[in-house]
mmCIF file of C-alpha atoms in Angstrom:
data_model
loop_
_atom_site.group_PDB
_atom_site.id
_atom_site.type_symbol
_atom_site.label_atom_id
_atom_site.label_comp_id
_atom_site.label_asym_id
_atom_site.label_seq_id
_atom_site.Cartn_x
_atom_site.Cartn_y
_atom_site.Cartn_z
ATOM 1 C CA MET A 281 49.885 9.395 -65.442
ATOM 2 C CA GLN A 282 50.030 6.354 -67.568
ATOM 3 C CA PHE A 283 51.668 3.438 -65.632
ATOM 4 C CA GLU A 284 52.410 0.050 -67.013
ATOM 5 C CA VAL A 285 54.285 -2.959 -65.637
ATOM 6 C CA ILE A 286 56.430 -4.258 -68.469
ATOM 7 C CA ALA A 287 58.437 -7.052 -66.957
ATOM 8 C CA THR A 288 58.797 -8.895 -63.628
ATOM 9 C CA CYS A 289 61.479 -10.975 -62.126
ATOM 10 C CA ASN A 290 60.600 -14.632 -61.825
ATOM 11 C CA THR A 291 62.529 -14.930 -58.507
ATOM 12 C CA THR A 292 62.231 -11.618 -56.655
ATOM 13 C CA ARG A 293 59.636 -8.949 -56.524
ATOM 14 C CA ALA A 294 61.609 -6.656 -58.913
ATOM 15 C CA ARG A 295 59.854 -5.196 -61.896
ATOM 16 C CA VAL A 296 60.333 -2.875 -64.848
ATOM 17 C CA CYS A 297 57.635 -0.301 -65.393
ATOM 18 C CA ARG A 298 56.853 2.563 -67.799
ATOM 19 C CA MET A 299 55.579 5.782 -66.260
ATOM 20 C CA GLU A 300 54.453 8.521 -68.577
ATOM 21 C CA LEU A 301 53.916 11.982 -67.172
ATOM 22 C CA ALA A 302 53.311 15.446 -68.591
ATOM 23 C CA HIS A 303 57.028 15.951 -69.273
ATOM 24 C CA GLY A 304 57.768 12.550 -70.821
ATOM 25 C CA VAL A 305 58.426 8.929 -70.030
ATOM 26 C CA THR A 306 60.462 7.647 -67.045
ATOM 27 C CA MET A 307 61.466 4.034 -66.983
ATOM 28 C CA LEU A 308 61.333 2.390 -63.600
ATOM 29 C CA PRO A 309 63.121 1.369 -61.371
ATOM 30 C CA THR A 310 64.878 4.676 -61.266
ATOM 31 C CA PHE A 311 67.001 6.923 -58.959
ATOM 32 C CA MET A 312 65.982 10.567 -58.606
ATOM 33 C CA PRO A 313 68.730 13.073 -57.985
ATOM 34 C CA VAL A 314 67.767 15.798 -55.458
ATOM 35 C CA ALA A 315 67.650 19.341 -56.635
ATOM 36 C CA THR A 316 66.328 20.720 -53.304
ATOM 37 C CA GLN A 317 66.344 24.436 -54.311
ATOM 38 C CA ALA A 318 65.693 23.895 -58.046
ATOM 39 C CA ALA A 319 69.270 22.982 -58.865
ATOM 40 C CA ILE A 320 71.478 19.915 -58.672
ATOM 41 C CA LYS A 321 74.474 21.509 -56.874
ATOM 42 C CA GLY A 322 77.218 22.242 -59.432
ATOM 43 C CA LEU A 323 75.297 21.250 -62.538
ATOM 44 C CA THR A 324 72.990 23.050 -64.921
ATOM 45 C CA ALA A 325 69.623 21.523 -65.887
ATOM 46 C CA GLU A 326 71.022 20.973 -69.342
ATOM 47 C CA GLN A 327 74.044 19.022 -68.010
ATOM 48 C CA VAL A 328 71.699 16.913 -65.841
ATOM 49 C CA GLU A 329 69.400 16.100 -68.790
ATOM 50 C CA SER A 330 72.479 15.194 -70.938
ATOM 51 C CA LEU A 331 73.254 12.454 -68.424
ATOM 52 C CA GLY A 332 70.080 10.692 -69.409
ATOM 53 C CA ILE A 333 68.171 11.640 -66.216
ATOM 54 C CA THR A 334 64.407 11.987 -66.715
ATOM 55 C CA LEU A 335 63.137 12.619 -63.171
ATOM 56 C CA ILE A 336 64.451 14.929 -60.410
ATOM 57 C CA LEU A 337 63.197 16.137 -57.069
ATOM 58 C CA ASN A 338 62.563 19.735 -55.822
ATOM 59 C CA ASN A 339 61.490 20.667 -52.273
ATOM 60 C CA THR A 340 58.220 22.412 -51.588
ATOM 61 C CA TYR A 341 59.283 23.975 -48.252
ATOM 62 C CA HIS A 342 62.430 25.509 -49.638
ATOM 63 C CA LEU A 343 61.015 26.781 -52.969
ATOM 64 C CA ASN A 344 58.116 28.389 -50.967
ATOM 65 C CA LEU A 345 60.670 30.382 -48.880
ATOM 66 C CA ARG A 346 62.947 31.174 -51.875
ATOM 67 C CA PRO A 347 62.241 32.183 -54.618
ATOM 68 C CA GLY A 348 58.652 32.159 -53.411
ATOM 69 C CA ILE A 349 55.348 31.328 -55.143
ATOM 70 C CA LYS A 350 54.979 34.785 -56.670
ATOM 71 C CA THR A 351 58.220 34.350 -58.646
ATOM 72 C CA LEU A 352 57.319 30.837 -59.658
ATOM 73 C CA ASP A 353 53.944 31.906 -60.851
ATOM 74 C CA GLU A 354 55.385 34.724 -62.940
ATOM 75 C CA VAL A 355 57.766 32.314 -64.772
ATOM 76 C CA GLY A 356 55.173 29.569 -65.217
ATOM 77 C CA GLY A 357 56.374 27.126 -62.622
ATOM 78 C CA ALA A 358 59.570 25.355 -61.533
ATOM 79 C CA HIS A 359 60.255 23.724 -64.885
ATOM 80 C CA ASN A 360 60.641 27.086 -66.542
ATOM 81 C CA PHE A 361 62.336 28.631 -63.498
ATOM 82 C CA GLN A 362 65.178 26.030 -63.488
ATOM 83 C CA GLY A 363 65.140 25.299 -67.193
ATOM 84 C CA TRP A 364 64.287 21.600 -66.700
ATOM 85 C CA ASN A 365 62.328 19.911 -69.481
ATOM 86 C CA ARG A 366 61.758 16.474 -68.098
ATOM 87 C CA ASN A 367 59.761 15.060 -65.171
ATOM 88 C CA LEU A 368 59.689 16.662 -61.660
ATOM 89 C CA LEU A 369 58.604 15.464 -58.270
ATOM 90 C CA THR A 370 58.172 17.758 -55.265
ATOM 91 C CA ASP A 371 58.565 16.622 -51.615
ATOM 92 C CA SER A 372 55.742 18.174 -49.698
ATOM 93 C CA GLY A 373 57.893 19.710 -46.964
ATOM 94 C CA GLY A 374 57.079 16.917 -44.450
ATOM 95 C CA PHE A 375 60.766 15.903 -44.088
ATOM 96 C CA GLN A 376 61.512 19.377 -42.778
ATOM 97 C CA LEU A 377 59.350 18.603 -39.690
ATOM 98 C CA VAL A 378 62.382 16.482 -38.710
ATOM 99 C CA SER A 379 65.351 18.192 -40.241
ATOM 100 C CA LEU A 380 64.179 21.703 -39.023
ATOM 101 C CA SER A 381 62.363 20.362 -35.923
ATOM 102 C CA LYS A 382 63.867 23.149 -33.669
ATOM 103 C CA PHE A 383 61.965 25.675 -35.912
ATOM 104 C CA THR A 384 58.783 23.683 -36.011
ATOM 105 C CA LYS A 385 55.634 23.167 -33.969
ATOM 106 C CA ILE A 386 53.058 20.530 -35.087
ATOM 107 C CA THR A 387 49.346 21.003 -34.670
ATOM 108 C CA GLU A 388 46.316 19.297 -36.297
ATOM 109 C CA ASP A 389 46.034 22.242 -38.571
ATOM 110 C CA GLY A 390 49.554 21.873 -39.958
ATOM 111 C CA ALA A 391 53.214 22.696 -39.219
ATOM 112 C CA LEU A 392 54.141 26.117 -37.908
ATOM 113 C CA PHE A 393 57.627 26.894 -39.115
ATOM 114 C CA ALA A 394 60.040 29.766 -38.155
ATOM 115 C CA SER A 395 61.982 30.462 -41.338
ATOM 116 C CA PRO A 396 65.612 29.490 -40.821
ATOM 117 C CA PHE A 397 66.453 32.539 -42.878
ATOM 118 C CA THR A 398 64.465 35.331 -41.281
ATOM 119 C CA GLY A 399 62.736 33.739 -38.231
ATOM 120 C CA GLU A 400 59.283 34.729 -39.835
ATOM 121 C CA PRO A 401 56.557 32.274 -38.878
ATOM 122 C CA THR A 402 54.991 30.227 -41.685
ATOM 123 C CA MET A 403 52.006 27.790 -41.359
ATOM 124 C CA LEU A 404 52.295 24.903 -43.723
ATOM 125 C CA THR A 405 48.914 23.121 -43.868
ATOM 126 C CA PRO A 406 48.108 20.108 -46.055
ATOM 127 C CA GLU A 407 46.082 22.362 -48.287
ATOM 128 C CA GLU A 408 48.840 24.958 -48.492
ATOM 129 C CA SER A 409 51.359 22.320 -49.304
ATOM 130 C CA ILE A 410 49.295 21.034 -52.131
ATOM 131 C CA SER A 411 48.639 24.620 -53.443
ATOM 132 C CA ILE A 412 52.327 25.421 -53.381
ATOM 133 C CA GLN A 413 53.067 22.224 -55.334
ATOM 134 C CA HIS A 414 50.417 23.279 -57.816
ATOM 135 C CA CYS A 415 52.227 26.534 -58.397
ATOM 136 C CA ILE A 416 55.590 24.725 -58.666
ATOM 137 C CA GLY A 417 53.951 22.527 -61.302
ATOM 138 C CA ALA A 418 55.605 19.211 -60.512
ATOM 139 C CA ASP A 419 54.491 16.117 -62.361
ATOM 140 C CA ILE A 420 54.353 14.176 -59.073
ATOM 141 C CA ILE A 421 53.313 15.882 -55.855
ATOM 142 C CA MET A 422 53.521 14.461 -52.393
ATOM 143 C CA GLN A 423 50.986 14.611 -49.568
ATOM 144 C CA LEU A 424 52.093 16.645 -46.488
ATOM 145 C CA ASP A 425 52.721 13.978 -43.797
ATOM 146 C CA ASP A 426 53.536 14.204 -40.138
ATOM 147 C CA VAL A 427 57.162 12.894 -40.094
ATOM 148 C CA VAL A 428 59.024 11.842 -36.997
ATOM 149 C CA SER A 429 62.598 10.532 -36.827
ATOM 150 C CA SER A 430 62.804 6.803 -37.607
ATOM 151 C CA LEU A 431 64.427 6.364 -34.105
ATOM 152 C CA THR A 432 61.337 7.821 -32.378
ATOM 153 C CA VAL A 433 59.378 5.400 -30.153
ATOM 154 C CA GLY A 434 56.243 5.700 -28.076
ATOM 155 C CA PRO A 435 52.856 7.286 -28.741
ATOM 156 C CA ARG A 436 54.217 10.022 -30.947
ATOM 157 C CA VAL A 437 54.767 7.522 -33.712
ATOM 158 C CA ALA A 438 51.250 6.384 -33.709
ATOM 159 C CA GLU A 439 50.039 9.947 -33.527
ATOM 160 C CA ALA A 440 52.054 10.894 -36.630
ATOM 161 C CA MET A 441 50.866 7.978 -38.592
ATOM 162 C CA GLU A 442 47.211 8.704 -37.869
ATOM 163 C CA ARG A 443 47.588 12.312 -38.624
ATOM 164 C CA SER A 444 49.341 11.548 -41.847
ATOM 165 C CA VAL A 445 46.202 9.621 -42.982
ATOM 166 C CA ARG A 446 43.949 12.551 -41.943
ATOM 167 C CA TRP A 447 46.264 14.957 -43.746
ATOM 168 C CA LEU A 448 46.192 12.693 -46.822
ATOM 169 C CA ASP A 449 42.394 13.115 -46.973
ATOM 170 C CA ARG A 450 42.855 16.908 -46.830
ATOM 171 C CA CYS A 451 45.496 16.806 -49.542
ATOM 172 C CA ILE A 452 43.182 14.700 -51.735
ATOM 173 C CA GLU A 453 40.315 17.129 -51.328
ATOM 174 C CA GLN A 454 42.542 20.159 -52.141
ATOM 175 C CA HIS A 455 44.068 18.379 -55.178
ATOM 176 C CA GLU A 456 40.623 17.275 -56.572
ATOM 177 C CA ARG A 457 39.260 20.798 -56.208
ATOM 178 C CA SER A 458 42.129 22.202 -58.249
ATOM 179 C CA GLY A 459 41.246 20.560 -61.581
ATOM 180 C CA ARG A 460 44.914 19.507 -61.938
ATOM 181 C CA CYS A 461 44.614 15.760 -61.551
ATOM 182 C CA ASP A 462 45.113 15.261 -65.268
ATOM 183 C CA ARG A 463 48.579 16.660 -65.204
ATOM 184 C CA GLN A 464 49.836 16.557 -61.546
ATOM 185 C CA ASN A 465 49.821 13.232 -59.776
ATOM 186 C CA LEU A 466 49.396 12.951 -55.938
ATOM 187 C CA PHE A 467 51.322 10.286 -53.947
ATOM 188 C CA ALA A 468 50.397 9.048 -50.538
ATOM 189 C CA ILE A 469 53.213 8.461 -47.960
ATOM 190 C CA VAL A 470 53.046 5.387 -45.721
ATOM 191 C CA GLN A 471 54.162 6.148 -42.104
ATOM 192 C CA GLY A 472 54.291 4.179 -38.865
ATOM 193 C CA GLY A 473 57.932 4.242 -37.857
ATOM 194 C CA LEU A 474 59.566 0.893 -37.218
ATOM 195 C CA ASP A 475 56.369 -0.636 -35.785
ATOM 196 C CA ALA A 476 55.071 -3.281 -38.141
ATOM 197 C CA GLY A 477 51.571 -2.994 -36.613
ATOM 198 C CA LEU A 478 51.359 0.698 -37.222
ATOM 199 C CA ARG A 479 52.668 0.235 -40.738
ATOM 200 C CA ASP A 480 49.871 -2.276 -41.426
ATOM 201 C CA ARG A 481 47.261 0.109 -40.084
ATOM 202 C CA CYS A 482 48.584 2.938 -42.260
ATOM 203 C CA LEU A 483 48.851 0.691 -45.322
ATOM 204 C CA GLN A 484 45.260 -0.436 -44.885
ATOM 205 C CA ALA A 485 43.980 3.144 -44.576
ATOM 206 C CA MET A 486 45.959 4.442 -47.573
ATOM 207 C CA ILE A 487 45.279 1.522 -49.774
ATOM 208 C CA ALA A 488 41.536 2.184 -49.114
ATOM 209 C CA ARG A 489 42.114 5.533 -50.862
ATOM 210 C CA LYS A 490 43.826 3.960 -53.896
ATOM 211 C CA ASP A 491 41.300 5.435 -56.444
ATOM 212 C CA ARG A 492 42.182 8.917 -55.311
ATOM 213 C CA VAL A 493 46.066 8.677 -55.430
ATOM 214 C CA ALA A 494 48.385 7.986 -58.318
ATOM 215 C CA GLY A 495 51.130 6.200 -56.283
ATOM 216 C CA TYR A 496 52.593 5.470 -52.904
ATOM 217 C CA ALA A 497 55.770 6.389 -51.066
ATOM 218 C CA ILE A 498 57.309 4.533 -48.054
ATOM 219 C CA GLY A 499 58.435 7.308 -45.693
ATOM 220 C CA GLY A 500 59.895 7.613 -42.238
ATOM 221 C CA LEU A 501 62.916 5.539 -42.953
ATOM 222 C CA SER A 502 66.710 6.145 -43.726
ATOM 223 C CA GLY A 503 67.055 8.051 -40.540
ATOM 224 C CA GLY A 504 69.637 6.013 -38.756
ATOM 225 C CA GLU A 505 67.641 2.820 -38.043
ATOM 226 C CA GLU A 506 69.298 -0.593 -38.243
ATOM 227 C CA LYS A 507 69.375 -1.736 -41.867
ATOM 228 C CA ASP A 508 68.081 -5.181 -40.862
ATOM 229 C CA ILE A 509 64.911 -3.359 -39.732
ATOM 230 C CA PHE A 510 64.910 -0.973 -42.692
ATOM 231 C CA TRP A 511 64.631 -3.751 -45.260
ATOM 232 C CA ARG A 512 61.905 -5.558 -43.377
ATOM 233 C CA ILE A 513 59.733 -2.412 -43.334
ATOM 234 C CA ILE A 514 60.297 -1.851 -47.050
ATOM 235 C CA LYS A 515 59.375 -5.515 -47.804
ATOM 236 C CA GLN A 516 56.213 -5.221 -45.560
ATOM 237 C CA CYS A 517 55.031 -2.123 -47.357
ATOM 238 C CA ALA A 518 55.996 -3.101 -50.969
ATOM 239 C CA GLU A 519 54.248 -6.472 -50.605
ATOM 240 C CA GLN A 520 50.977 -4.798 -49.730
ATOM 241 C CA LEU A 521 50.928 -1.795 -51.950
ATOM 242 C CA PRO A 522 48.931 -2.043 -55.132
ATOM 243 C CA ALA A 523 50.750 -3.547 -58.102
ATOM 244 C CA ASP A 524 49.184 -0.973 -60.487
ATOM 245 C CA ARG A 525 50.754 2.035 -58.724
ATOM 246 C CA PRO A 526 54.396 3.268 -58.521
ATOM 247 C CA ARG A 527 56.238 2.580 -55.257
ATOM 248 C CA TYR A 528 58.739 5.061 -53.971
ATOM 249 C CA ALA A 529 61.240 4.564 -51.225
ATOM 250 C CA MET A 530 62.148 7.959 -49.755
ATOM 251 C CA GLY A 531 65.659 8.927 -48.866
ATOM 252 C CA VAL A 532 67.553 5.764 -50.273
ATOM 253 C CA GLY A 533 70.778 6.347 -52.100
ATOM 254 C CA PHE A 534 73.593 3.809 -51.375
ATOM 255 C CA ALA A 535 73.897 1.285 -54.325
ATOM 256 C CA GLU A 536 73.369 -1.772 -52.163
ATOM 257 C CA ASP A 537 70.287 -0.157 -50.631
ATOM 258 C CA LEU A 538 68.805 0.653 -53.912
ATOM 259 C CA LEU A 539 69.235 -2.954 -55.211
ATOM 260 C CA VAL A 540 67.736 -4.355 -52.080
ATOM 261 C CA CYS A 541 64.746 -2.087 -52.546
ATOM 262 C CA VAL A 542 64.403 -2.986 -56.150
ATOM 263 C CA ALA A 543 64.442 -6.736 -55.356
ATOM 264 C CA LEU A 544 61.718 -6.141 -52.716
ATOM 265 C CA GLY A 545 59.474 -4.358 -55.271
ATOM 266 C CA VAL A 546 60.343 -0.587 -55.066
ATOM 267 C CA ASP A 547 60.253 1.385 -58.239
ATOM 268 C CA MET A 548 61.763 4.821 -57.294
ATOM 269 C CA ALA A 549 64.147 6.202 -54.768
ATOM 270 C CA ASP A 550 65.900 9.559 -54.106
ATOM 271 C CA CYS A 551 68.763 10.793 -51.957
ATOM 272 C CA VAL A 552 71.331 13.615 -51.692
ATOM 273 C CA PHE A 553 74.049 11.015 -51.148
ATOM 274 C CA PRO A 554 75.665 10.820 -54.688
ATOM 275 C CA THR A 555 75.832 14.592 -55.039
ATOM 276 C CA ARG A 556 76.828 15.303 -51.511
ATOM 277 C CA THR A 557 79.435 12.664 -51.456
ATOM 278 C CA ALA A 558 80.912 14.009 -54.661
ATOM 279 C CA ARG A 559 81.575 17.379 -52.975
ATOM 280 C CA PHE A 560 83.540 15.474 -50.329
ATOM 281 C CA GLY A 561 85.738 13.938 -52.994
ATOM 282 C CA VAL A 562 84.178 10.422 -53.173
ATOM 283 C CA ALA A 563 83.558 8.864 -56.512
ATOM 284 C CA LEU A 564 81.127 5.930 -56.776
ATOM 285 C CA THR A 565 82.183 2.921 -58.854
ATOM 286 C CA PHE A 566 81.094 -0.605 -59.442
ATOM 287 C CA LYS A 567 84.245 -1.726 -57.450
ATOM 288 C CA GLY A 568 83.293 0.445 -54.507
ATOM 289 C CA PRO A 569 83.669 4.094 -53.630
ATOM 290 C CA LEU A 570 86.898 5.903 -54.273
ATOM 291 C CA ASN A 571 87.997 8.494 -51.848
ATOM 292 C CA LEU A 572 89.877 10.777 -54.333
ATOM 293 C CA ARG A 573 91.363 12.812 -51.446
ATOM 294 C CA LEU A 574 93.715 9.907 -50.492
ATOM 295 C CA ARG A 575 97.362 10.094 -51.514
ATOM 296 C CA LYS A 576 97.101 6.742 -53.301
ATOM 297 C CA HIS A 577 95.314 8.519 -56.118
ATOM 298 C CA ALA A 578 97.761 11.377 -56.451
ATOM 299 C CA GLU A 579 99.842 9.888 -59.251
ATOM 300 C CA SER A 580 97.206 7.769 -61.006
ATOM 301 C CA ILE A 581 96.548 8.726 -64.639
ATOM 302 C CA GLU A 582 93.488 6.448 -64.889
ATOM 303 C CA PRO A 583 90.016 7.887 -65.040
ATOM 304 C CA ILE A 584 87.593 7.027 -62.239
ATOM 305 C CA ASP A 585 86.175 4.208 -64.238
ATOM 306 C CA GLU A 586 87.426 3.157 -67.666
ATOM 307 C CA ASP A 587 84.009 1.822 -68.692
ATOM 308 C CA CYS A 588 81.909 4.804 -67.507
ATOM 309 C CA PRO A 589 80.269 6.922 -70.234
ATOM 310 C CA CYS A 590 80.160 10.141 -68.191
ATOM 311 C CA SER A 591 81.977 13.098 -69.587
ATOM 312 C CA THR A 592 84.498 12.991 -66.602
ATOM 313 C CA CYS A 593 85.603 9.524 -67.517
ATOM 314 C CA SER A 594 85.157 9.597 -71.234
ATOM 315 C CA SER A 595 87.419 12.710 -71.389
ATOM 316 C CA ARG A 596 89.925 10.676 -69.301
ATOM 317 C CA MET A 597 90.166 13.279 -66.505
ATOM 318 C CA SER A 598 92.636 11.446 -64.185
ATOM 319 C CA ARG A 599 92.377 10.448 -60.672
ATOM 320 C CA ALA A 600 95.489 12.431 -60.072
ATOM 321 C CA MET A 601 93.815 15.650 -61.430
ATOM 322 C CA LEU A 602 90.756 15.031 -59.359
ATOM 323 C CA HIS A 603 92.869 14.386 -56.319
ATOM 324 C CA HIS A 604 94.619 17.676 -56.976
ATOM 325 C CA ILE A 605 91.472 19.796 -57.241
ATOM 326 C CA VAL A 606 88.651 17.957 -55.493
ATOM 327 C CA THR A 607 87.189 19.818 -52.419
ATOM 328 C CA ILE A 608 89.375 22.779 -53.496
ATOM 329 C CA GLU A 609 88.171 23.862 -56.900
ATOM 330 C CA THR A 610 84.525 23.767 -57.863
ATOM 331 C CA ALA A 611 85.427 22.025 -61.157
ATOM 332 C CA GLY A 612 86.385 18.914 -59.115
ATOM 333 C CA ALA A 613 83.014 18.806 -57.430
ATOM 334 C CA HIS A 614 81.290 19.230 -60.752
ATOM 335 C CA ALA A 615 83.248 16.501 -62.438
ATOM 336 C CA VAL A 616 82.667 13.938 -59.588
ATOM 337 C CA THR A 617 79.023 14.935 -59.400
ATOM 338 C CA GLN A 618 78.475 14.108 -63.023
ATOM 339 C CA HIS A 619 80.158 10.850 -62.664
ATOM 340 C CA ASN A 620 78.231 9.822 -59.442
ATOM 341 C CA LEU A 621 74.847 10.594 -61.041
ATOM 342 C CA VAL A 622 75.676 8.469 -64.056
ATOM 343 C CA PHE A 623 76.811 5.646 -61.730
ATOM 344 C CA GLN A 624 73.418 5.757 -59.983
ATOM 345 C CA ALA A 625 71.636 5.806 -63.320
ATOM 346 C CA GLN A 626 73.766 2.783 -64.504
ATOM 347 C CA VAL A 627 72.983 0.780 -61.338
ATOM 348 C CA MET A 628 69.272 1.164 -61.925
ATOM 349 C CA GLY A 629 69.547 0.925 -65.794
ATOM 350 C CA ARG A 630 71.418 -2.322 -65.601
ATOM 351 C CA ALA A 631 68.849 -3.591 -63.129
ATOM 352 C CA ARG A 632 66.097 -2.772 -65.607
ATOM 353 C CA ASP A 633 67.880 -4.601 -68.332
ATOM 354 C CA ALA A 634 68.528 -7.660 -66.124
ATOM 355 C CA ILE A 635 64.917 -7.828 -65.022
ATOM 356 C CA THR A 636 63.666 -7.604 -68.572
ATOM 357 C CA GLU A 637 66.159 -10.307 -69.800
ATOM 358 C CA GLY A 638 65.336 -12.627 -66.898
ATOM 359 C CA ARG A 639 68.736 -12.501 -65.213
ATOM 360 C CA PHE A 640 68.177 -10.180 -62.300
ATOM 361 C CA PRO A 641 69.510 -12.617 -59.562
ATOM 362 C CA ASP A 642 72.765 -13.038 -61.548
ATOM 363 C CA TYR A 643 73.036 -9.245 -61.815
ATOM 364 C CA LEU A 644 72.749 -9.008 -58.061
ATOM 365 C CA ARG A 645 75.499 -11.644 -57.467
ATOM 366 C CA THR A 646 77.776 -9.977 -59.936
ATOM 367 C CA PHE A 647 77.209 -6.507 -58.561
ATOM 368 C CA PHE A 648 78.042 -7.624 -54.935
ATOM 369 C CA GLU A 649 81.054 -9.702 -56.038
ATOM 370 C CA ASN A 650 82.529 -6.700 -57.865
ATOM 371 C CA TYR A 651 81.544 -4.109 -55.330
ATOM 372 C CA PHE A 652 82.516 -5.903 -52.081
ATOM 373 C CA GLY A 653 85.184 -8.257 -53.372
ATOM 374 C CA ASN A 654 86.399 -10.822 -50.880
ATOM 375 C CA GLN A 655 85.950 -8.733 -47.793
ATOM 376 C CA GLY A 656 82.472 -10.090 -47.176
ATOM 377 C CA TYR A 657 78.916 -8.970 -47.736
ATOM 378 C CA PRO A 658 76.642 -6.894 -45.382
ATOM 379 C CA GLU A 659 74.607 -9.402 -43.430
ATOM 380 C CA TRP A 660 71.453 -7.412 -43.782
ATOM 381 C CA CYS A 661 71.670 -7.394 -47.570
ATOM 382 C CA VAL A 662 72.144 -11.196 -47.613
ATOM 383 C CA ASN A 663 69.117 -11.519 -45.288
ATOM 384 C CA ALA A 664 67.027 -9.231 -47.534
ATOM 385 C CA PHE A 665 67.831 -11.074 -50.779
ATOM 386 C CA ARG A 666 67.334 -14.467 -49.230
ATOM 387 C CA SER A 667 63.759 -13.325 -48.300
ATOM 388 C CA VAL A 668 63.007 -13.055 -52.030
ATOM 389 C CA GLY A 669 64.811 -16.222 -53.160
ATOM 390 C CA VAL A 670 68.344 -14.991 -53.925
ATOM 391 C CA ASP A 671 71.284 -16.340 -51.934
ATOM 392 C CA LEU A 672 74.351 -14.106 -52.571
ATOM 393 C CA LEU A 673 76.592 -16.635 -50.802
ATOM 394 C CA GLU A 674 75.657 -19.647 -52.886
ATOM 395 C CA GLY A 675 78.878 -21.284 -53.835
ATOM 396 C CA LYS A 676 81.026 -18.770 -51.896
ATOM 397 C CA ASP A 677 82.842 -18.845 -48.601
ATOM 398 C CA LEU A 678 82.695 -15.211 -47.472
ATOM 399 C CA PRO A 679 82.158 -13.639 -44.137
ATOM 400 C CA LEU A 680 78.990 -11.774 -43.256
ATOM 401 C CA ILE A 681 79.562 -8.100 -42.109
ATOM 402 C CA PRO A 682 77.238 -7.159 -39.259
ATOM 403 C CA GLY A 683 75.803 -3.737 -38.859
ATOM 404 C CA SER A 684 74.629 -1.026 -41.175
ATOM 405 C CA ASP A 685 77.837 0.664 -42.470
ATOM 406 C CA ALA A 686 78.304 1.213 -46.155
ATOM 407 C CA LYS A 687 81.499 0.289 -47.932
ATOM 408 C CA TRP A 688 84.017 3.154 -47.775
ATOM 409 C CA GLU A 689 87.635 3.794 -48.775
ATOM 410 C CA TYR A 690 88.894 5.161 -45.503
ATOM 411 C CA SER A 691 92.676 5.113 -45.923
ATOM 412 C CA ASP A 692 95.529 4.762 -48.365
ATOM 413 C CA ALA A 693 96.009 1.232 -47.130
ATOM 414 C CA ALA A 694 92.446 0.283 -48.144
#
């Protein structure tokens, strides 16, 4: 990996970086679409690349089950298997310790899974996770970590954090033995739940291993915790992580969340949100999400967004057409998925441009003004931006919206 900080914001902690991996350059900050089982649902790899996306995510646990390492070995890795020519990151399988917890038993050796498909037991150790990721051939590979729900409290949180540090050492050893450090890059994952003290302990331990890892992820969040706690943990971690390593916030996908993370110093994020919400008929726009299932869109001949360069909008597929087919015909899901991925890319691309041109605080103010209008801004966002010198409410008389809910178009009256 070649990693270079190109520009920094004079007000916030936002930055623009150039990350060169074996399959090309990815400019940061960026959003990574999730292709869990080696496919973005509804799109071909060629379509995804045509959207300007240069980095996607596959999942180690799922690819190990299906198609399996033998098949991936035979085709020369996941890039060839899915026809993807750009950069690839693999999650280690740690998240499945939470999402498939009823199938899982955690020991010091690793995680004993029962396959959700066949019930067959599978032991995923730190060493095995790294070996599987070597076979997958991802440009960025993640350590296996002991993940607990972000709402977990008590001694289990400290146990998981400490085990994640020990498992990192085992992952490092396995990776260094492989001879692949020149083309696959291992990231550590900071754990510790919502406990600031545990996060500090984990940060200290993992930063001490800086010379043996290529980057860092902030894990264990986006699991239902209050957003006012979420951003404080992100800020705490981003402030301490080394400036010469990429910083990755795992599981972050709402536009406002992405911009908060960028302002706090995060470079990368991933989430199923934009693709999953597309399949439910919701299009993401700079004026807020559009629920295309609502009757209010049934006679609209406008595209989702007049200014969007995606093929759905540039071909002027109407909201009425999408209302007619979305959630019914697969073509509707495909069309909205392409649009939503371009929206995510534009949010981050415009952030990069604004940081480079020295106007990132103005970009934030403009984005929130257009996205939320006069209904008020989420209080947690206002607090987060104020912590890095940006007051969204400067010169405005708007209410603060408490809580953690994202903006949504719930009804035809909205």
